[in-house]
Short mmCIF file of C-alpha atoms in Angstrom, two decimals:
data_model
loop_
_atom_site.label_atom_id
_atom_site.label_comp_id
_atom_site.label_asym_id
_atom_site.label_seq_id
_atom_site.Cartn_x
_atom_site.Cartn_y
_atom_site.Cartn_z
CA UNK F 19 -1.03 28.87 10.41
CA UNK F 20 0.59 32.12 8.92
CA UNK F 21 0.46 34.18 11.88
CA UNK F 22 2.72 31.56 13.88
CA UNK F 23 5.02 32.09 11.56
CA UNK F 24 5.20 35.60 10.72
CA UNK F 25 8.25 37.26 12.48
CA UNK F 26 6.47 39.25 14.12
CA UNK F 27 4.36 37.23 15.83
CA UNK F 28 7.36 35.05 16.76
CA UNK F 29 9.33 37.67 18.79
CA UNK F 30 5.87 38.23 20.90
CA UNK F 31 5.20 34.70 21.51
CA UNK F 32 9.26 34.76 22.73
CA UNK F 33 8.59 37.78 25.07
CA UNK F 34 8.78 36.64 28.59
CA UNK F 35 5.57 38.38 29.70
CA UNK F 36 3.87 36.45 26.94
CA UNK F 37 5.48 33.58 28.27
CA UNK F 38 5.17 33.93 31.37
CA UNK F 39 0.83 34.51 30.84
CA UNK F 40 0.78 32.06 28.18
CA UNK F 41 2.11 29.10 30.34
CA UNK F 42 -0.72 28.17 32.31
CA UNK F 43 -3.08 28.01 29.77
CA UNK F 44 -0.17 26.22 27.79
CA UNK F 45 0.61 23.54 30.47
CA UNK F 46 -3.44 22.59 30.17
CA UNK F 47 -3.93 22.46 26.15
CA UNK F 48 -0.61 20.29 25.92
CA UNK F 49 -1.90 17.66 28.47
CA UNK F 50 -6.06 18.17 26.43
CA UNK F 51 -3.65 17.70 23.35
CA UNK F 52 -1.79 15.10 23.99
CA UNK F 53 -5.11 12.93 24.90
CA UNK F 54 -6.45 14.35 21.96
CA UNK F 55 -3.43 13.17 19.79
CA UNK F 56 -3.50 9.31 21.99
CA UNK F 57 -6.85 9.47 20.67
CA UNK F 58 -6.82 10.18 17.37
CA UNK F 59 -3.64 7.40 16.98
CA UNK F 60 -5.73 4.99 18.10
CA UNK F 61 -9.04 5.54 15.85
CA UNK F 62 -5.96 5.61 12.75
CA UNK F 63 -4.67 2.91 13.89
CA UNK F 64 -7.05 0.12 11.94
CA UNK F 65 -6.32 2.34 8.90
CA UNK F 66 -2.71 1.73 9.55
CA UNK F 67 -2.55 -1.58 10.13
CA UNK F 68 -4.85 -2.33 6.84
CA UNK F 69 -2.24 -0.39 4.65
CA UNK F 70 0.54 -2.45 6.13
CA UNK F 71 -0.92 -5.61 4.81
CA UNK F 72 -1.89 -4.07 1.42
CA UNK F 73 1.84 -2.61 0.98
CA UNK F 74 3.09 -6.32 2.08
CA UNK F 75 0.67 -7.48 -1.17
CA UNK F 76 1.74 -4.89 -3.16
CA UNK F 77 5.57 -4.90 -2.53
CA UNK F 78 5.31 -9.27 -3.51
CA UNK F 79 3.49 -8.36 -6.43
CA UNK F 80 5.93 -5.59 -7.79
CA UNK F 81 8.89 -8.18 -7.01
CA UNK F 82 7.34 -10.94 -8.47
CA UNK F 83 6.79 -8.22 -11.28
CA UNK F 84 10.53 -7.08 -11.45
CA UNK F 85 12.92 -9.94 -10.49
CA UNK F 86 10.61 -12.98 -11.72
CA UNK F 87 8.89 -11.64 -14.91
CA UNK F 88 10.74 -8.86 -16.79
CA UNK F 89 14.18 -9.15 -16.25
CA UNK F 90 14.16 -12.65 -17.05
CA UNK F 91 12.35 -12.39 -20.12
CA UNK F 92 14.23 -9.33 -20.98
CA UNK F 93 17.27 -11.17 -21.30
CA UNK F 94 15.79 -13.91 -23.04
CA UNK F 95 14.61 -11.72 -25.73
CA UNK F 96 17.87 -9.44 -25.86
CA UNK F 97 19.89 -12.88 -26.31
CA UNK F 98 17.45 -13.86 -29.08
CA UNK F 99 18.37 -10.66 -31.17
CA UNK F 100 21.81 -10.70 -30.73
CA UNK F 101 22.03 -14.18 -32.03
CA UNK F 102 19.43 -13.38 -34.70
CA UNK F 103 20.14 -14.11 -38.78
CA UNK F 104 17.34 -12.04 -39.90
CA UNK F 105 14.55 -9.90 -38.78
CA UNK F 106 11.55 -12.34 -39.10
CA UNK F 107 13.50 -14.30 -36.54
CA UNK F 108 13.92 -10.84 -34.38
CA UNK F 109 9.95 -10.42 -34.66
CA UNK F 110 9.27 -13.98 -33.71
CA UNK F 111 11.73 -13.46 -30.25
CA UNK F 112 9.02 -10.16 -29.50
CA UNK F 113 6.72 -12.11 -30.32
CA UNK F 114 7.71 -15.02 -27.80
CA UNK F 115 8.92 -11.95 -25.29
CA UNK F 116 5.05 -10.71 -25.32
CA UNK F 117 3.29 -14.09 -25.21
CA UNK F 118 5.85 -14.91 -22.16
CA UNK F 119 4.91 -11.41 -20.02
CA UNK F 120 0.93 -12.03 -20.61
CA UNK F 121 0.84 -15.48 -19.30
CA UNK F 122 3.58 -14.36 -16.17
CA UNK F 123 0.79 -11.52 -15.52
CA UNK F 124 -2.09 -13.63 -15.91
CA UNK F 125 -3.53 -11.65 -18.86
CA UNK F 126 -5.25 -15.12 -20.01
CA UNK F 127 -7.03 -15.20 -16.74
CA UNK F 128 -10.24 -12.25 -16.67
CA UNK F 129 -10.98 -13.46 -13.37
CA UNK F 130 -7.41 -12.81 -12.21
CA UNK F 131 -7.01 -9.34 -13.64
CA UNK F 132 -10.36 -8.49 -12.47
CA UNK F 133 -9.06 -9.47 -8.42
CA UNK F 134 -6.00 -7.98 -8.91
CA UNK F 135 -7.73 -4.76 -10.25
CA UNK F 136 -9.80 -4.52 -7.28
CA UNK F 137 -7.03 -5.19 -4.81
CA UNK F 138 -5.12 -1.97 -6.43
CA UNK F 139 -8.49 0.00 -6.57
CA UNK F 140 -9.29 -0.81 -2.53
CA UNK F 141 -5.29 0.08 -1.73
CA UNK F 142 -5.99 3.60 -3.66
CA UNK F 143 -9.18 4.30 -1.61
CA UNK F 144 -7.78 3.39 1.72
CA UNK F 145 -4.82 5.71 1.21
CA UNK F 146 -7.17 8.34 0.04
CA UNK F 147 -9.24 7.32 3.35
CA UNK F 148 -6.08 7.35 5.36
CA UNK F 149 -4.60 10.84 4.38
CA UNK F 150 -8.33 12.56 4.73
CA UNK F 151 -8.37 11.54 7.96
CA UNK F 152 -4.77 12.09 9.53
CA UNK F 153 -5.40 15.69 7.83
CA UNK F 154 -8.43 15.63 9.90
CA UNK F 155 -6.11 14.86 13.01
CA UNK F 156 -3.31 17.27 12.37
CA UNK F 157 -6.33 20.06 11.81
CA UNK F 158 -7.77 18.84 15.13
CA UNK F 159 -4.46 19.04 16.90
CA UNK F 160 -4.23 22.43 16.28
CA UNK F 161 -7.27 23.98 17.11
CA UNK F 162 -9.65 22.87 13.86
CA UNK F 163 -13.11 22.10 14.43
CA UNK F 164 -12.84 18.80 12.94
CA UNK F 165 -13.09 15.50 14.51
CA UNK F 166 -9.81 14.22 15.63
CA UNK F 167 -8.69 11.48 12.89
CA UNK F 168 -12.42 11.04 11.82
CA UNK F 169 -13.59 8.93 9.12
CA UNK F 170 -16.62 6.78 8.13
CA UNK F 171 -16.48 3.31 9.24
CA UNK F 172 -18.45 1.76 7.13
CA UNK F 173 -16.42 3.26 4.32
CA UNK F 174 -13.12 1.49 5.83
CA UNK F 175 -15.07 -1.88 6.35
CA UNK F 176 -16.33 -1.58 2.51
CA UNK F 177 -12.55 -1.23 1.60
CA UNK F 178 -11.32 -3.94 4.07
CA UNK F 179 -13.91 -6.95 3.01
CA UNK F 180 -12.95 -6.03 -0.95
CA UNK F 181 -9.36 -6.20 -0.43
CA UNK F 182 -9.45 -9.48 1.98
CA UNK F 183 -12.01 -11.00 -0.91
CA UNK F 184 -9.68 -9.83 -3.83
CA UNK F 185 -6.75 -11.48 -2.38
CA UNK F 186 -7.70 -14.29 -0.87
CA UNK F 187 -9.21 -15.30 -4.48
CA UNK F 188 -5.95 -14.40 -6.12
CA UNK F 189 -4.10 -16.52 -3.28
CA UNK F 190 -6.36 -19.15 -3.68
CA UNK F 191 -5.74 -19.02 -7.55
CA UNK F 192 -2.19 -19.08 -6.95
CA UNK F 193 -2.11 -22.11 -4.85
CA UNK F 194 -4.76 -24.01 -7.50
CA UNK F 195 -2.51 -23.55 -10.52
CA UNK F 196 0.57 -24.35 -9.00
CA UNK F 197 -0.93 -27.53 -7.64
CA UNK F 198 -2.65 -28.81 -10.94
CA UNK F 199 1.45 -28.09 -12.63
CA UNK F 200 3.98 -27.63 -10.51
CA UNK F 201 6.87 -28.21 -12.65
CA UNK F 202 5.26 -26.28 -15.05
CA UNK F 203 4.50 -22.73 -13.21
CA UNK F 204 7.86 -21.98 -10.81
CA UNK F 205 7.15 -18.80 -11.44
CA UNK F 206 3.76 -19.26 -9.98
CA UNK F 207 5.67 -21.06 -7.04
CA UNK F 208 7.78 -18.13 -5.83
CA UNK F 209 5.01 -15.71 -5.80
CA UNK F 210 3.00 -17.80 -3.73
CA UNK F 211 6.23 -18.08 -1.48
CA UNK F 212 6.64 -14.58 -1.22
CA UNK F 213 2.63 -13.93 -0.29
CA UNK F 214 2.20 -17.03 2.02
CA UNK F 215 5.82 -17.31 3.38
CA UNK F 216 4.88 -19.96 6.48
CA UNK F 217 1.27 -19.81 6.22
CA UNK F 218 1.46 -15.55 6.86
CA UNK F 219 -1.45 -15.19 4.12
CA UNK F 220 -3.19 -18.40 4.90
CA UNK F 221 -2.77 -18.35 8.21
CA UNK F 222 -3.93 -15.59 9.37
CA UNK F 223 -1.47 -13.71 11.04
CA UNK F 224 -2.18 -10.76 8.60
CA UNK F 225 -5.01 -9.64 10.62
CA UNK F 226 -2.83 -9.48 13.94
#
């Protein structure tokens, strides 16, 4: 890449002669690179679509997280202090505040943690998969010897069943727990809303 940027080099590519010999080579590699880039899109393009649904997971998770967990219980616990006689009563409110944010994030649930474990693990590895091989394609679309947006597809598949499993159990825990206590897990209720918002999760118009 250095010697397309060098000055230089820049004021000879803008020569006219160079120009004017360069173009009909140039008129040939755009059209091969163009194909080339259509190409590559297209083989990125299940990798794409896979880290769509995982950010749609993820982004209902950090909500859930932000609006439905912590603040809430934040303000519980900072009302508790202020209206505290002594510190015993302080240390039983953080206490309460702890107990309240392991039960919202399922912390009394291995099974849960364990899903929702793998589901972050199998969103690190596609993005990992994902950047290798767009690097692949922007190598490839300028003259690399590498395959244009190449990866292993087994490798994606492995990724794809682990975060479908993951989440489907975790979606399918959601919906259990709410169902056995209703009144008793809102919470629980406004994730699931969020995730499965008119059947999306369920349904399966994730996978379109």
């Amino acid at each position: 890449m250095g010697f397309l940027v060098e000055p230089g080099a820049q004021k000879l590519k803008n020569h006219p002669f160079f120009r004017a010999w360069l173009q009909p080579q140039s008129s040939l590699r755009g059209r091969r690179e163009r194909e080339r880039s259509r190409a590559a899109q297209a083989r990125l393009r299940p990798l794409r679509a896979l880290r769509a649904q995982m950010g749609f997971l993820v982004d209902a998770l950090q909500f859930y997280l932000h609006a439905d967990v912590l603040e809430p219980s934040w303000r519980q616990l900072s009302s508790r202090i202020q209206t505290s006689s002594d510190f015993e009563e302080v240390a039983r409110a953080h206490e309460a505040y702890l107990g309240s944010l392991a039960v919202h994030i399922f912390r009394h649930v291995p099974e849960v943690c364990a899903a929702l474990d793998s589901v972050l693990r199998s969103c690190a590895c596609l993005c990992e998969l994902l950047e290798t091989a767009e690097d692949r394609a922007a190598s490839a679309s300028l003259g690399g010897n590498v395959s244009d947006g190449s990866y292993e597809p087994a490798e994606f598949e492995k990724i794809q069943a682990q975060f479908w499993v993951q989440s489907d159990f975790f979606l399918e825990f959601l919906r259990g727990a709410h169902s056995a206590s209703p009144d008793a897990s809102p919470h629980l209720a406004q994730l699931l809303m969020r995730i499965d918002f008119n059947g999306f999760w369920s349904g399966g118009d994730r996978y379109n």
